Amino acid sequence: MSVSDKIVTYEGVNRIIRNPYLALVATKHFHVIGENGNNEYTVVMYERESTAKIRLDEDFVIYIMKVKDEGVGITYILEEAKKGGNQYKISFMKSGNNLTVLITGKKGGGLLNKSPFIEPEHLITHIKEILGNV
């Protein structure tokens, strides 16, 4: 499933979308927790939108993220660390004061996949809310 939207922003947003740590925070669900080298990062995802009261017994889902700089934009490709898990692709393309955001999500297959899947529409709502105010 894919969803895209255009956000009117200012020049400062370019620095945010090109920084994996800041860009993913805009989703309110994904957070970079480590660098693996070669534009690859370890990311944690959780269903709740706030980090204020993280519970130790809460299930966190680990993703491996690859970053692709495409000149006119940047793409973050997230694949769940376990085989056959969920996948997301978040692309940011900047043109003048317009930022186009494209999110594609693919739920992992199999009956045993119990990892939470956050719909792309939900993620783009958070991104618009945060980056639209920068």
C-alpha positions as a Python dict, from the first residue, in 0.01 Angstrom:
ca = {
    (1, 'M'): (0, 0, 0),
    (2, 'S'): (132, 345, -95),
    (3, 'V'): (32, 695, -3),
    (4, 'S'): (178, 1034, -93),
    (5, 'D'): (116, 1394, -4),
    (6, 'K'): (266, 1737, -67),
    (7, 'I'): (361, 1964, 222),
    (8, 'V'): (448, 2334, 197),
    (9, 'T'): (766, 2382, 400),
    (10, 'Y'): (1064, 2609, 442),
    (11, 'E'): (1429, 2560, 350),
    (12, 'G'): (1523, 2432, 698),
    (13, 'V'): (1327, 2113, 644),
    (14, 'N'): (1592, 1995, 399),
    (15, 'R'): (1838, 1943, 685),
    (16, 'I'): (1578, 1744, 877),
    (17, 'I'): (1481, 1505, 597),
    (18, 'R'): (1847, 1433, 517),
    (19, 'N'): (1925, 1337, 876),
    (20, 'P'): (1798, 981, 944),
    (21, 'Y'): (1771, 1045, 1318),
    (22, 'L'): (1546, 1349, 1269),
    (23, 'A'): (1351, 1233, 962),
    (24, 'L'): (1227, 915, 1126),
    (25, 'V'): (1125, 1089, 1448),
    (26, 'A'): (862, 1270, 1236),
    (27, 'T'): (678, 937, 1201),
    (28, 'K'): (639, 915, 1582),
    (29, 'H'): (683, 536, 1553),
    (30, 'F'): (1036, 477, 1417),
    (31, 'H'): (1356, 580, 1594),
    (32, 'V'): (1718, 523, 1490),
    (33, 'I'): (1914, 350, 1766),
    (34, 'G'): (2245, 280, 1594),
    (35, 'E'): (2462, 314, 1285),
    (36, 'N'): (2583, 0, 1110),
    (37, 'G'): (2800, 177, 850),
    (38, 'N'): (2760, 211, 472),
    (39, 'N'): (2437, 415, 506),
    (40, 'E'): (2274, 139, 710),
    (41, 'Y'): (2110, 191, 1050),
    (42, 'T'): (1932, -8, 1319),
    (43, 'V'): (1585, 127, 1390),
    (44, 'V'): (1329, 45, 1656),
    (45, 'M'): (955, 66, 1589),
    (46, 'Y'): (676, 59, 1841),
    (47, 'E'): (305, 113, 1808),
    (48, 'R'): (261, 388, 2066),
    (49, 'E'): (319, 746, 1953),
    (50, 'S'): (493, 876, 2263),
    (51, 'T'): (825, 783, 2415),
    (52, 'A'): (728, 952, 2744),
    (53, 'K'): (627, 633, 2925),
    (54, 'I'): (808, 345, 2758),
    (55, 'R'): (729, 15, 2925),
    (56, 'L'): (1009, -237, 2956),
    (57, 'D'): (768, -520, 2879),
    (58, 'E'): (649, -356, 2557),
    (59, 'D'): (740, -534, 2235),
    (60, 'F'): (979, -335, 2022),
    (61, 'V'): (1032, -436, 1661),
    (62, 'I'): (1383, -404, 1517),
    (63, 'Y'): (1430, -288, 1158),
    (64, 'I'): (1736, -248, 939),
    (65, 'M'): (1726, 76, 742),
    (66, 'K'): (1917, 165, 427),
    (67, 'V'): (1947, 525, 311),
    (68, 'K'): (1951, 617, -58),
    (69, 'D'): (2038, 973, -156),
    (70, 'E'): (1871, 1031, -491),
    (71, 'G'): (1983, 1388, -563),
    (72, 'V'): (1637, 1549, -566),
    (73, 'G'): (1541, 1359, -256),
    (74, 'I'): (1621, 1088, -10),
    (75, 'T'): (1468, 745, 54),
    (76, 'Y'): (1469, 542, 373),
    (77, 'I'): (1411, 169, 319),
    (78, 'L'): (1316, -17, 636),
    (79, 'E'): (1300, -395, 653),
    (80, 'E'): (1208, -582, 967),
    (81, 'A'): (1515, -764, 1099),
    (82, 'K'): (1338, -1100, 1105),
    (83, 'K'): (1297, -1275, 772),
    (84, 'G'): (960, -1222, 603),
    (85, 'G'): (870, -924, 822),
    (86, 'N'): (714, -589, 744),
    (87, 'Q'): (874, -342, 504),
    (88, 'Y'): (844, 33, 462),
    (89, 'K'): (985, 281, 211),
    (90, 'I'): (972, 650, 301),
    (91, 'S'): (1076, 897, 31),
    (92, 'F'): (1118, 1272, 64),
    (93, 'M'): (1149, 1487, -252),
    (94, 'K'): (1206, 1862, -212),
    (95, 'S'): (1129, 2117, -482),
    (96, 'G'): (1127, 2483, -381),
    (97, 'N'): (896, 2517, -81),
    (98, 'N'): (719, 2190, -159),
    (99, 'L'): (805, 1859, 1),
    (100, 'T'): (652, 1547, -149),
    (101, 'V'): (638, 1251, 86),
    (102, 'L'): (575, 899, -46),
    (103, 'I'): (532, 606, 193),
    (104, 'T'): (496, 246, 85),
    (105, 'G'): (426, -27, 337),
    (106, 'K'): (414, -402, 292),
    (107, 'K'): (291, -630, 567),
    (108, 'G'): (502, -937, 622),
    (109, 'G'): (354, -1267, 521),
    (110, 'G'): (276, -1580, 711),
    (111, 'L'): (49, -1676, 995),
    (112, 'L'): (327, -1642, 1250),
    (113, 'N'): (398, -1274, 1173),
    (114, 'K'): (262, -1098, 1479),
    (115, 'S'): (461, -778, 1436),
    (116, 'P'): (247, -465, 1439),
    (117, 'F'): (196, -297, 1104),
    (118, 'I'): (138, 75, 1098),
    (119, 'E'): (-55, 191, 793),
    (120, 'P'): (126, 439, 565),
    (121, 'E'): (-170, 681, 592),
    (122, 'H'): (-113, 699, 967),
    (123, 'L'): (260, 764, 928),
    (124, 'I'): (212, 1037, 668),
    (125, 'T'): (-35, 1213, 899),
    (126, 'H'): (238, 1248, 1161),
    (127, 'I'): (497, 1360, 906),
    (128, 'K'): (263, 1630, 771),
    (129, 'E'): (187, 1746, 1125),
    (130, 'I'): (552, 1778, 1223),
    (131, 'L'): (727, 1885, 903),
    (132, 'G'): (443, 2116, 800),
    (133, 'N'): (520, 2326, 1107),
    (134, 'V'): (897, 2355, 1050),
}
